[in-house]
PDB file of C-alpha atoms in Angstrom:
ATOM      1  CA  MET A   1       0.563  -0.181   0.225  1.00 85.00           C
ATOM      2  CA  THR A   2       1.113   3.498  -1.173  1.00 94.00           C
ATOM      3  CA  ARG A   3       1.106   5.934   1.573  1.00 96.00           C
ATOM      4  CA  ARG A   4       2.777   9.892   2.785  1.00 97.00           C
ATOM      5  CA  ILE A   5       4.405  10.217   5.604  1.00 98.00           C
ATOM      6  CA  VAL A   6       5.861  13.277   7.255  1.00 98.00           C
ATOM      7  CA  SER A   7       9.525  12.612   8.071  1.00 98.00           C
ATOM      8  CA  ALA A   8      11.423  14.357  10.765  1.00 98.00           C
ATOM      9  CA  ASP A   9      14.839  14.558  11.799  1.00 96.00           C
ATOM     10  CA  ILE A  10      14.779  16.640  14.487  1.00 94.00           C
ATOM     11  CA  GLY A  11      19.195  17.687  16.241  1.00 88.00           C
ATOM     12  CA  GLY A  12      20.397  20.107  18.525  1.00 84.00           C
ATOM     13  CA  THR A  13      20.707  22.777  15.791  1.00 87.00           C
ATOM     14  CA  HIS A  14      18.367  21.863  13.150  1.00 92.00           C
ATOM     15  CA  ALA A  15      14.628  20.453  12.966  1.00 95.00           C
ATOM     16  CA  ARG A  16      14.219  19.053   9.318  1.00 97.00           C
ATOM     17  CA  PHE A  17      10.634  17.917   7.701  1.00 98.00           C
ATOM     18  CA  ALA A  18       9.617  16.283   4.056  1.00 98.00           C
ATOM     19  CA  LEU A  19       7.256  14.614   3.481  1.00 98.00           C
ATOM     20  CA  ALA A  20       7.633  11.547   2.085  1.00 98.00           C
ATOM     21  CA  THR A  21       5.959   8.710  -0.101  1.00 97.00           C
ATOM     22  CA  ILE A  22       6.129   5.119   1.363  1.00 97.00           C
ATOM     23  CA  ASP A  23       5.156   1.974  -0.018  1.00 96.00           C
ATOM     24  CA  GLY A  24       4.927  -1.257   1.588  1.00 93.00           C
ATOM     25  CA  ASP A  25       7.762  -1.418   3.653  1.00 91.00           C
ATOM     26  CA  LYS A  26      10.597   0.867   1.107  1.00 94.00           C
ATOM     27  CA  VAL A  27       9.875   4.536   0.315  1.00 96.00           C
ATOM     28  CA  VAL A  28       9.686   5.262  -2.913  1.00 96.00           C
ATOM     29  CA  ALA A  29      10.373   9.243  -3.239  1.00 96.00           C
ATOM     30  CA  MET A  30      11.288  11.671  -1.001  1.00 96.00           C
ATOM     31  CA  ASP A  31      10.383  15.742  -1.657  1.00 96.00           C
ATOM     32  CA  ASP A  32      12.637  18.805  -0.654  1.00 96.00           C
ATOM     33  CA  PRO A  33      13.524  19.474   3.059  1.00 97.00           C
ATOM     34  CA  VAL A  34      11.516  22.098   5.415  1.00 98.00           C
ATOM     35  CA  THR A  35      15.125  23.109   7.292  1.00 97.00           C
ATOM     36  CA  LEU A  36      13.651  25.500  10.586  1.00 97.00           C
ATOM     37  CA  LYS A  37      16.316  25.763  12.731  1.00 94.00           C
ATOM     38  CA  THR A  38      16.019  24.649  16.988  1.00 92.00           C
ATOM     39  CA  ALA A  39      16.790  27.907  18.568  1.00 91.00           C
ATOM     40  CA  ASP A  40      13.647  30.194  16.403  1.00 94.00           C
ATOM     41  CA  HIS A  41      11.287  27.919  17.726  1.00 94.00           C
ATOM     42  CA  GLY A  42       9.883  27.086  21.534  1.00 93.00           C
ATOM     43  CA  SER A  43       9.191  23.104  21.213  1.00 93.00           C
ATOM     44  CA  PHE A  44       8.287  20.731  18.173  1.00 95.00           C
ATOM     45  CA  GLN A  45       5.260  21.219  17.906  1.00 96.00           C
ATOM     46  CA  LEU A  46       5.524  24.946  16.911  1.00 96.00           C
ATOM     47  CA  ALA A  47       8.041  23.659  14.676  1.00 96.00           C
ATOM     48  CA  TRP A  48       5.579  21.229  13.364  1.00 97.00           C
ATOM     49  CA  GLU A  49       2.605  23.554  12.210  1.00 97.00           C
ATOM     50  CA  GLU A  50       5.396  25.874  10.418  1.00 97.00           C
ATOM     51  CA  PHE A  51       5.949  23.191   8.481  1.00 98.00           C
ATOM     52  CA  ALA A  52       2.844  22.471   8.061  1.00 97.00           C
ATOM     53  CA  ARG A  53       2.364  26.613   7.169  1.00 97.00           C
ATOM     54  CA  ARG A  54       4.794  26.100   3.917  1.00 97.00           C
ATOM     55  CA  SER A  55       3.105  22.920   2.506  1.00 96.00           C
ATOM     56  CA  ASP A  56       1.674  22.408  -0.263  1.00 91.00           C
ATOM     57  CA  GLU A  57      -0.752  19.835   1.019  1.00 93.00           C
ATOM     58  CA  PRO A  58      -2.425  18.582   3.924  1.00 96.00           C
ATOM     59  CA  LEU A  59      -0.220  17.533   5.676  1.00 97.00           C
ATOM     60  CA  PRO A  60      -0.464  13.808   6.391  1.00 97.00           C
ATOM     61  CA  PRO A  61      -1.934  11.151   9.860  1.00 97.00           C
ATOM     62  CA  ALA A  62       1.949   9.478  10.182  1.00 98.00           C
ATOM     63  CA  LEU A  63       4.368  10.710  11.432  1.00 98.00           C
ATOM     64  CA  ALA A  64       8.201   9.198  11.503  1.00 98.00           C
ATOM     65  CA  ILE A  65      10.793  11.547  13.993  1.00 97.00           C
ATOM     66  CA  SER A  66      14.231  10.754  13.889  1.00 95.00           C
ATOM     67  CA  PHE A  67      15.825  11.963  17.570  1.00 92.00           C
ATOM     68  CA  ALA A  68      18.859  13.030  18.734  1.00 87.00           C
ATOM     69  CA  GLY A  69      18.471  11.497  22.573  1.00 84.00           C
ATOM     70  CA  PRO A  70      17.608   7.992  24.125  1.00 86.00           C
ATOM     71  CA  VAL A  71      13.948   6.820  22.622  1.00 89.00           C
ATOM     72  CA  GLY A  72      12.862   5.962  26.159  1.00 84.00           C
ATOM     73  CA  GLY A  73      10.523   6.102  29.039  1.00 85.00           C
ATOM     74  CA  GLU A  74       7.731   8.673  28.660  1.00 90.00           C
ATOM     75  CA  LEU A  75       9.510  11.788  27.516  1.00 93.00           C
ATOM     76  CA  LEU A  76      12.591  12.239  25.566  1.00 91.00           C
ATOM     77  CA  LYS A  77      14.458  15.350  25.141  1.00 88.00           C
ATOM     78  CA  LEU A  78      17.678  16.008  23.672  1.00 81.00           C
ATOM     79  CA  THR A  79      21.054  15.261  24.603  1.00 72.00           C
ATOM     80  CA  ASN A  80      22.112  19.693  22.870  1.00 73.00           C
ATOM     81  CA  ASN A  81      18.533  21.064  22.521  1.00 78.00           C
ATOM     82  CA  PRO A  82      15.882  21.952  24.698  1.00 85.00           C
ATOM     83  CA  TRP A  83      13.325  20.611  23.589  1.00 90.00           C
ATOM     84  CA  VAL A  84      10.689  17.637  25.097  1.00 90.00           C
ATOM     85  CA  ILE A  85       9.077  15.676  23.032  1.00 93.00           C
ATOM     86  CA  ARG A  86       5.983  13.357  24.388  1.00 94.00           C
ATOM     87  CA  PRO A  87       5.407  10.352  22.327  1.00 94.00           C
ATOM     88  CA  ALA A  88       1.915   9.762  24.203  1.00 93.00           C
ATOM     89  CA  LEU A  89       0.977  12.925  23.073  1.00 95.00           C
ATOM     90  CA  ILE A  90       1.969  12.841  19.362  1.00 95.00           C
ATOM     91  CA  PRO A  91      -1.613  11.745  18.526  1.00 96.00           C
ATOM     92  CA  GLU A  92      -3.856  14.581  19.794  1.00 95.00           C
ATOM     93  CA  LYS A  93      -1.128  17.521  19.836  1.00 95.00           C
ATOM     94  CA  LEU A  94      -0.358  16.979  15.993  1.00 96.00           C
ATOM     95  CA  GLY A  95      -3.652  14.799  14.613  1.00 95.00           C
ATOM     96  CA  VAL A  96      -1.696  11.939  14.039  1.00 96.00           C
ATOM     97  CA  THR A  97      -2.394   8.520  13.640  1.00 96.00           C
ATOM     98  CA  ASP A  98       0.413   6.309  13.502  1.00 97.00           C
ATOM     99  CA  TYR A  99       3.727   7.523  14.247  1.00 97.00           C
ATOM    100  CA  VAL A 100       7.226   5.706  15.101  1.00 96.00           C
ATOM    101  CA  VAL A 101      10.427   8.078  16.858  1.00 95.00           C
ATOM    102  CA  VAL A 102      13.497   6.705  17.020  1.00 95.00           C
ATOM    103  CA  ASN A 103      17.070   7.205  18.339  1.00 92.00           C
ATOM    104  CA  ASP A 104      18.738   9.330  15.274  1.00 91.00           C
ATOM    105  CA  PHE A 105      21.220   7.246  14.215  1.00 93.00           C
ATOM    106  CA  GLY A 106      18.264   4.557  14.493  1.00 93.00           C
ATOM    107  CA  ALA A 107      17.835   5.986  11.816  1.00 96.00           C
ATOM    108  CA  VAL A 108      20.712   6.256  10.105  1.00 96.00           C
ATOM    109  CA  ALA A 109      21.368   2.835  10.527  1.00 96.00           C
ATOM    110  CA  SER A 110      17.875   2.556   8.440  1.00 96.00           C
ATOM    111  CA  ALA A 111      18.445   4.368   6.101  1.00 96.00           C
ATOM    112  CA  VAL A 112      21.799   2.344   5.370  1.00 97.00           C
ATOM    113  CA  ALA A 113      19.748  -0.508   5.399  1.00 95.00           C
ATOM    114  CA  ALA A 114      17.946   0.765   2.513  1.00 94.00           C
ATOM    115  CA  PHE A 115      21.087   2.218   0.619  1.00 95.00           C
ATOM    116  CA  ASP A 116      22.119   0.888  -2.136  1.00 91.00           C
ATOM    117  CA  GLU A 117      25.726   2.275  -3.639  1.00 92.00           C
ATOM    118  CA  SER A 118      25.414   5.312  -4.816  1.00 94.00           C
ATOM    119  CA  ALA A 119      24.521   7.334  -1.689  1.00 95.00           C
ATOM    120  CA  TYR A 120      28.115   6.448  -0.141  1.00 96.00           C
ATOM    121  CA  THR A 121      32.044   7.652  -1.342  1.00 96.00           C
ATOM    122  CA  HIS A 122      34.955   5.526  -0.072  1.00 96.00           C
ATOM    123  CA  LEU A 123      37.327   6.363   2.038  1.00 97.00           C
ATOM    124  CA  CYS A 124      39.226   3.483   3.107  1.00 97.00           C
ATOM    125  CA  GLY A 125      39.923  -0.279   3.759  1.00 97.00           C
ATOM    126  CA  PRO A 126      39.339  -2.460   0.138  1.00 98.00           C
ATOM    127  CA  ASP A 127      37.041  -0.117  -2.346  1.00 96.00           C
ATOM    128  CA  GLN A 128      33.848  -3.111  -2.305  1.00 96.00           C
ATOM    129  CA  PRO A 129      30.260  -2.658  -1.848  1.00 94.00           C
ATOM    130  CA  LEU A 130      29.019  -2.406   2.895  1.00 94.00           C
ATOM    131  CA  PRO A 131      28.619  -6.403   2.886  1.00 94.00           C
ATOM    132  CA  ALA A 132      25.372  -8.380   2.741  1.00 93.00           C
ATOM    133  CA  THR A 133      25.745 -10.231   5.853  1.00 96.00           C
ATOM    134  CA  GLY A 134      27.512  -8.787   8.643  1.00 97.00           C
ATOM    135  CA  MET A 135      27.626  -6.083  11.703  1.00 98.00           C
ATOM    136  CA  VAL A 136      27.978  -2.214  10.246  1.00 98.00           C
ATOM    137  CA  THR A 137      29.336   0.411  13.038  1.00 98.00           C
ATOM    138  CA  ILE A 138      28.073   3.966  12.161  1.00 98.00           C
ATOM    139  CA  LEU A 139      29.140   6.934  13.704  1.00 97.00           C
ATOM    140  CA  GLY A 140      29.520  10.080  12.491  1.00 95.00           C
ATOM    141  CA  PRO A 141      29.616  13.958  14.162  1.00 95.00           C
ATOM    142  CA  GLY A 142      28.201  17.042  13.737  1.00 90.00           C
ATOM    143  CA  THR A 143      26.297  18.788  17.014  1.00 88.00           C
ATOM    144  CA  GLY A 144      26.882  16.130  18.446  1.00 91.00           C
ATOM    145  CA  LEU A 145      28.520  12.218  18.271  1.00 95.00           C
ATOM    146  CA  GLY A 146      25.638  10.273  17.376  1.00 93.00           C
ATOM    147  CA  VAL A 147      26.882   5.816  17.212  1.00 95.00           C
ATOM    148  CA  ALA A 148      24.743   2.789  15.512  1.00 96.00           C
ATOM    149  CA  GLY A 149      25.491  -0.927  14.804  1.00 97.00           C
ATOM    150  CA  LEU A 150      22.911  -2.345  11.747  1.00 98.00           C
ATOM    151  CA  LEU A 151      23.230  -5.843  11.836  1.00 98.00           C
ATOM    152  CA  LEU A 152      22.776  -7.625   8.406  1.00 96.00           C
ATOM    153  CA  GLY A 153      21.044 -10.753   7.363  1.00 94.00           C
ATOM    154  CA  PRO A 154      19.849 -13.825   5.820  1.00 90.00           C
ATOM    155  CA  ASN A 155      16.320 -12.660   7.868  1.00 87.00           C
ATOM    156  CA  GLY A 156      16.918  -9.220   7.248  1.00 88.00           C
ATOM    157  CA  ALA A 157      17.931  -5.493   9.051  1.00 93.00           C
ATOM    158  CA  GLN A 158      17.762  -5.125  13.047  1.00 95.00           C
ATOM    159  CA  VAL A 159      19.444  -2.117  13.539  1.00 95.00           C
ATOM    160  CA  ILE A 160      20.757  -1.060  17.331  1.00 95.00           C
ATOM    161  CA  GLU A 161      20.818   2.094  18.574  1.00 92.00           C
ATOM    162  CA  THR A 162      23.353   3.213  21.491  1.00 92.00           C
ATOM    163  CA  GLU A 163      24.823   6.684  23.375  1.00 91.00           C
ATOM    164  CA  GLY A 164      28.233   5.608  21.619  1.00 95.00           C
ATOM    165  CA  GLY A 165      29.149   9.236  21.121  1.00 95.00           C
ATOM    166  CA  HIS A 166      29.795   9.578  25.327  1.00 95.00           C
ATOM    167  CA  ILE A 167      32.255   7.255  25.982  1.00 97.00           C
ATOM    168  CA  ASP A 168      35.674   8.439  27.765  1.00 98.00           C
ATOM    169  CA  PHE A 169      37.737  10.147  25.123  1.00 98.00           C
ATOM    170  CA  ALA A 170      41.867   7.901  24.977  1.00 97.00           C
ATOM    171  CA  PRO A 171      44.275  10.140  24.593  1.00 97.00           C
ATOM    172  CA  LEU A 172      47.183   8.306  21.576  1.00 97.00           C
ATOM    173  CA  ASP A 173      50.042  10.155  21.994  1.00 97.00           C
ATOM    174  CA  ALA A 174      52.018  12.936  23.839  1.00 98.00           C
ATOM    175  CA  LEU A 175      50.194  15.821  22.524  1.00 98.00           C
ATOM    176  CA  GLU A 176      46.526  14.566  24.012  1.00 98.00           C
ATOM    177  CA  ASP A 177      47.617  13.480  26.492  1.00 98.00           C
ATOM    178  CA  ARG A 178      47.995  17.298  26.704  1.00 98.00           C
ATOM    179  CA  ILE A 179      44.836  18.212  25.095  1.00 98.00           C
ATOM    180  CA  LEU A 180      43.126  16.305  27.787  1.00 98.00           C
ATOM    181  CA  ALA A 181      44.611  17.422  30.597  1.00 98.00           C
ATOM    182  CA  GLU A 182      43.444  21.563  29.336  1.00 98.00           C
ATOM    183  CA  LEU A 183      39.850  20.213  28.738  1.00 98.00           C
ATOM    184  CA  ARG A 184      39.642  18.220  31.447  1.00 97.00           C
ATOM    185  CA  LYS A 185      40.289  21.710  33.113  1.00 97.00           C
ATOM    186  CA  SER A 186      36.868  22.264  31.263  1.00 96.00           C
ATOM    187  CA  PHE A 187      34.694  19.266  32.091  1.00 96.00           C
ATOM    188  CA  ARG A 188      35.202  16.502  34.861  1.00 93.00           C
ATOM    189  CA  ARG A 189      34.929  13.701  32.770  1.00 97.00           C
ATOM    190  CA  VAL A 190      35.713  14.178  28.590  1.00 98.00           C
ATOM    191  CA  SER A 191      33.805  12.092  26.588  1.00 98.00           C
ATOM    192  CA  VAL A 192      35.125  11.625  22.369  1.00 98.00           C
ATOM    193  CA  GLU A 193      31.644  13.931  21.825  1.00 97.00           C
ATOM    194  CA  ARG A 194      33.147  16.902  23.421  1.00 98.00           C
ATOM    195  CA  ILE A 195      35.909  16.311  20.660  1.00 98.00           C
ATOM    196  CA  LEU A 196      34.410  15.704  17.432  1.00 98.00           C
ATOM    197  CA  SER A 197      31.529  17.139  17.433  1.00 95.00           C
ATOM    198  CA  GLY A 198      31.011  21.437  16.004  1.00 91.00           C
ATOM    199  CA  ARG A 199      31.945  22.296  19.520  1.00 95.00           C
ATOM    200  CA  GLY A 200      34.620  19.940  19.254  1.00 97.00           C
ATOM    201  CA  LEU A 201      36.556  21.602  16.710  1.00 98.00           C
ATOM    202  CA  MET A 202      36.851  24.752  19.581  1.00 98.00           C
ATOM    203  CA  ASN A 203      37.562  22.477  22.295  1.00 98.00           C
ATOM    204  CA  LEU A 204      40.746  21.288  20.132  1.00 98.00           C
ATOM    205  CA  TYR A 205      41.997  25.403  19.157  1.00 98.00           C
ATOM    206  CA  GLU A 206      40.968  26.254  22.441  1.00 98.00           C
ATOM    207  CA  ALA A 207      43.628  23.539  24.175  1.00 98.00           C
ATOM    208  CA  LEU A 208      46.055  23.672  21.132  1.00 98.00           C
ATOM    209  CA  ALA A 209      46.272  27.456  21.875  1.00 98.00           C
ATOM    210  CA  SER A 210      46.706  27.152  25.018  1.00 98.00           C
ATOM    211  CA  LEU A 211      49.382  24.739  25.053  1.00 98.00           C
ATOM    212  CA  GLU A 212      51.325  27.268  22.557  1.00 97.00           C
ATOM    213  CA  ASN A 213      50.522  29.548  25.078  1.00 97.00           C
ATOM    214  CA  ARG A 214      48.723  31.862  21.902  1.00 96.00           C
ATOM    215  CA  PRO A 215      45.453  33.584  22.199  1.00 95.00           C
ATOM    216  CA  THR A 216      42.010  32.619  20.575  1.00 94.00           C
ATOM    217  CA  THR A 217      41.226  34.580  17.605  1.00 93.00           C
ATOM    218  CA  ILE A 218      38.162  32.725  15.924  1.00 96.00           C
ATOM    219  CA  ARG A 219      35.267  32.529  18.683  1.00 93.00           C
ATOM    220  CA  ASP A 220      33.386  31.972  16.347  1.00 94.00           C
ATOM    221  CA  GLU A 221      32.088  27.369  15.955  1.00 94.00           C
ATOM    222  CA  LYS A 222      31.203  28.479  12.399  1.00 94.00           C
ATOM    223  CA  GLU A 223      34.132  30.460  11.415  1.00 97.00           C
ATOM    224  CA  LEU A 224      36.556  28.375  13.409  1.00 97.00           C
ATOM    225  CA  TRP A 225      35.045  25.054  10.550  1.00 97.00           C
ATOM    226  CA  GLY A 226      35.947  27.689   7.159  1.00 97.00           C
ATOM    227  CA  ALA A 227      39.444  28.596   8.901  1.00 97.00           C
ATOM    228  CA  ALA A 228      40.321  24.746   9.678  1.00 97.00           C
ATOM    229  CA  MET A 229      39.249  22.919   5.901  1.00 96.00           C
ATOM    230  CA  ALA A 230      40.594  26.228   3.999  1.00 96.00           C
ATOM    231  CA  GLY A 231      43.752  26.063   6.177  1.00 96.00           C
ATOM    232  CA  SER A 232      43.731  29.673   6.709  1.00 97.00           C
ATOM    233  CA  ASP A 233      44.927  29.680  10.632  1.00 97.00           C
ATOM    234  CA  SER A 234      46.736  27.090  11.507  1.00 97.00           C
ATOM    235  CA  LEU A 235      46.064  26.278  14.820  1.00 98.00           C
ATOM    236  CA  ALA A 236      41.899  25.540  13.373  1.00 98.00           C
ATOM    237  CA  ALA A 237      43.343  23.187  11.052  1.00 97.00           C
ATOM    238  CA  ALA A 238      45.783  21.546  13.568  1.00 98.00           C
ATOM    239  CA  ALA A 239      42.541  21.279  15.478  1.00 98.00           C
ATOM    240  CA  LEU A 240      41.123  19.489  12.354  1.00 98.00           C
ATOM    241  CA  ASP A 241      43.976  16.909  12.150  1.00 98.00           C
ATOM    242  CA  ARG A 242      43.478  16.427  15.330  1.00 98.00           C
ATOM    243  CA  PHE A 243      39.878  15.584  15.157  1.00 98.00           C
ATOM    244  CA  CYS A 244      40.072  13.784  12.046  1.00 98.00           C
ATOM    245  CA  LEU A 245      42.703  11.520  13.704  1.00 98.00           C
ATOM    246  CA  THR A 246      40.056  11.025  17.040  1.00 98.00           C
ATOM    247  CA  LEU A 247      37.479  10.461  14.397  1.00 98.00           C
ATOM    248  CA  GLY A 248      38.798   7.320  12.615  1.00 98.00           C
ATOM    249  CA  ALA A 249      40.502   6.187  16.094  1.00 98.00           C
ATOM    250  CA  VAL A 250      37.152   6.812  17.667  1.00 98.00           C
ATOM    251  CA  ALA A 251      36.412   4.771  14.754  1.00 98.00           C
ATOM    252  CA  GLY A 252      38.498   2.337  14.509  1.00 98.00           C
ATOM    253  CA  ASP A 253      37.718   1.283  18.268  1.00 98.00           C
ATOM    254  CA  LEU A 254      33.862   1.304  17.826  1.00 98.00           C
ATOM    255  CA  ALA A 255      34.443  -1.629  15.115  1.00 98.00           C
ATOM    256  CA  LEU A 256      36.433  -3.515  17.412  1.00 98.00           C
ATOM    257  CA  ALA A 257      34.159  -3.917  19.293  1.00 97.00           C
ATOM    258  CA  GLN A 258      31.036  -4.242  17.738  1.00 97.00           C
ATOM    259  CA  GLY A 259      32.811  -6.686  15.553  1.00 97.00           C
ATOM    260  CA  ALA A 260      32.401  -5.388  12.864  1.00 98.00           C
ATOM    261  CA  ALA A 261      32.622  -6.799   8.587  1.00 98.00           C
ATOM    262  CA  ALA A 262      32.545  -2.508   7.831  1.00 98.00           C
ATOM    263  CA  VAL A 263      31.443   1.545   8.884  1.00 98.00           C
ATOM    264  CA  ALA A 264      29.746   4.083   7.304  1.00 98.00           C
ATOM    265  CA  ILE A 265      30.356   7.875   8.253  1.00 97.00           C
ATOM    266  CA  GLY A 266      27.644  10.005   8.234  1.00 94.00           C
ATOM    267  CA  GLY A 267      26.459  13.470  10.068  1.00 90.00           C
ATOM    268  CA  GLY A 268      26.880  16.703   9.398  1.00 88.00           C
ATOM    269  CA  LEU A 269      30.555  17.057   9.326  1.00 92.00           C
ATOM    270  CA  GLY A 270      31.211  14.228   8.621  1.00 91.00           C
ATOM    271  CA  PHE A 271      29.190  14.857   4.901  1.00 90.00           C
ATOM    272  CA  ARG A 272      32.030  18.492   5.626  1.00 92.00           C
ATOM    273  CA  LEU A 273      34.770  16.471   5.346  1.00 95.00           C
ATOM    274  CA  LYS A 274      34.757  14.020   1.951  1.00 92.00           C
ATOM    275  CA  ASP A 275      37.051  15.851   0.851  1.00 92.00           C
ATOM    276  CA  HIS A 276      39.484  15.787   4.360  1.00 94.00           C
ATOM    277  CA  LEU A 277      39.767  13.037   5.520  1.00 96.00           C
ATOM    278  CA  PRO A 278      41.265  10.981   2.857  1.00 94.00           C
ATOM    279  CA  ARG A 279      44.275  12.993   2.989  1.00 94.00           C
ATOM    280  CA  SER A 280      43.931  12.869   6.409  1.00 96.00           C
ATOM    281  CA  GLY A 281      45.222  10.684   9.182  1.00 96.00           C
ATOM    282  CA  PHE A 282      42.053   8.808   9.753  1.00 98.00           C
ATOM    283  CA  ARG A 283      43.196   5.433   7.645  1.00 98.00           C
ATOM    284  CA  ASP A 284      46.355   5.235  10.129  1.00 98.00           C
ATOM    285  CA  ARG A 285      44.349   6.503  13.244  1.00 98.00           C
ATOM    286  CA  PHE A 286      41.418   3.940  12.336  1.00 98.00           C
ATOM    287  CA  ILE A 287      43.522   0.602  11.801  1.00 98.00           C
ATOM    288  CA  ALA A 288      46.339   1.623  14.214  1.00 98.00           C
ATOM    289  CA  LYS A 289      45.073  -1.415  16.844  1.00 98.00           C
ATOM    290  CA  GLY A 290      47.960  -3.811  17.162  1.00 97.00           C
ATOM    291  CA  ARG A 291      47.453  -6.604  16.642  1.00 97.00           C
ATOM    292  CA  PHE A 292      44.536  -6.551  15.102  1.00 98.00           C
ATOM    293  CA  GLU A 293      45.637  -3.784  12.231  1.00 97.00           C
ATOM    294  CA  ARG A 294      45.110  -6.097   8.895  1.00 97.00           C
ATOM    295  CA  ARG A 295      42.724  -6.509  10.291  1.00 97.00           C
ATOM    296  CA  MET A 296      40.676  -3.130  10.606  1.00 98.00           C
ATOM    297  CA  ASP A 297      42.382  -2.903   7.521  1.00 98.00           C
ATOM    298  CA  ALA A 298      40.368  -5.431   5.055  1.00 98.00           C
ATOM    299  CA  LEU A 299      36.868  -3.672   6.867  1.00 98.00           C
ATOM    300  CA  PRO A 300      35.556  -1.456   4.326  1.00 98.00           C
ATOM    301  CA  VAL A 301      35.239   2.205   5.175  1.00 98.00           C
ATOM    302  CA  LYS A 302      32.446   3.987   4.053  1.00 98.00           C
ATOM    303  CA  LEU A 303      31.242   8.387   4.279  1.00 97.00           C
ATOM    304  CA  ILE A 304      27.785   8.415   3.782  1.00 97.00           C
ATOM    305  CA  THR A 305      26.891  11.240   1.018  1.00 95.00           C
ATOM    306  CA  HIS A 306      23.241  11.047   0.343  1.00 94.00           C
ATOM    307  CA  PRO A 307      21.821  13.819   1.907  1.00 91.00           C
ATOM    308  CA  GLN A 308      18.948  13.456   4.768  1.00 94.00           C
ATOM    309  CA  PRO A 309      19.806  10.102   5.488  1.00 95.00           C
ATOM    310  CA  GLY A 310      18.327  11.675   8.648  1.00 94.00           C
ATOM    311  CA  LEU A 311      15.052  11.774   7.213  1.00 97.00           C
ATOM    312  CA  PHE A 312      14.877   9.017   4.597  1.00 97.00           C
ATOM    313  CA  GLY A 313      16.368   6.180   7.369  1.00 96.00           C
ATOM    314  CA  ALA A 314      12.980   7.695   9.522  1.00 97.00           C
ATOM    315  CA  ALA A 315      10.538   7.370   6.903  1.00 97.00           C
ATOM    316  CA  ALA A 316      12.219   3.844   6.427  1.00 96.00           C
ATOM    317  CA  ALA A 317      11.895   2.454  10.415  1.00 96.00           C
ATOM    318  CA  PHE A 318       7.828   3.393   9.716  1.00 97.00           C
ATOM    319  CA  ALA A 319       7.930   2.400   6.345  1.00 95.00           C
ATOM    320  CA  ARG A 320       9.378  -1.362   8.411  1.00 92.00           C
ATOM    321  CA  ARG A 321       6.974  -0.469  11.339  1.00 93.00           C
ATOM    322  CA  PHE A 322       3.553  -0.205   9.961  1.00 92.00           C
ATOM    323  CA  SER A 323       4.099  -2.121   6.767  1.00 81.00           C
TER     324      SER A 323
END
């Protein structure tokens, strides 16, 4: 049965909405998304109403939400956003009859389960498609650091939602020992998300400036990312180098922990770094796992290039639930 649904991807910075068409357990079409800043709206319901105002057609009574935080319980709180969602009130407040709420990287994992090879670019390891069976580790930096697992097998795909972005940061050289010491002055516990996120680059930049006894001349995160990517500021560029090294190390650690047969990198910043990561130290850190180095070098690592994996994945999760 073909039906229209609303797909929503709610993150720490943006709320994205799109109308999608599903047929059975597949997403067959997705309209252009509407992107709203979460800071401009007091709640998810108010953002929903703004999307309805902009829509060219009445919103269907079916909703899929990709949510940047844990999705269990009666009250859902975003990790990097003051919005809260009460799932039990969704039908009453939004006028929907069918809905599903999934973790944001659970949604990305659902998208990976549905994508073909055109949705990726090769990053490192063997240049071959993702395996038909086995575990795929999925992670990506954005406002936070999302992590999920996708177990592929003869009976279909199983999405494993996690909060792996909040594991401890483990320094791997003397400079990172010093960076960790600097970050501990601001954070009682330094998780990998303190580095692998939009704000994380600023944390690295400020830590390196302190270690170099240099002033920080860039205060805005957007400006910092621009300077780092362009290489126009040496301190910002050094922070980005450390960002990529850490992303490689963490991706490798998670792949080992999950027994992965492949890795997919997503997130808004992952996509932004698609041209930079292959030239960085990502691969060297990814495979640098001692006795498991040869195994790590045999894993295909892909970068998700689909523009809206969260929206697509939320719709895919809905399609599987209600097919």
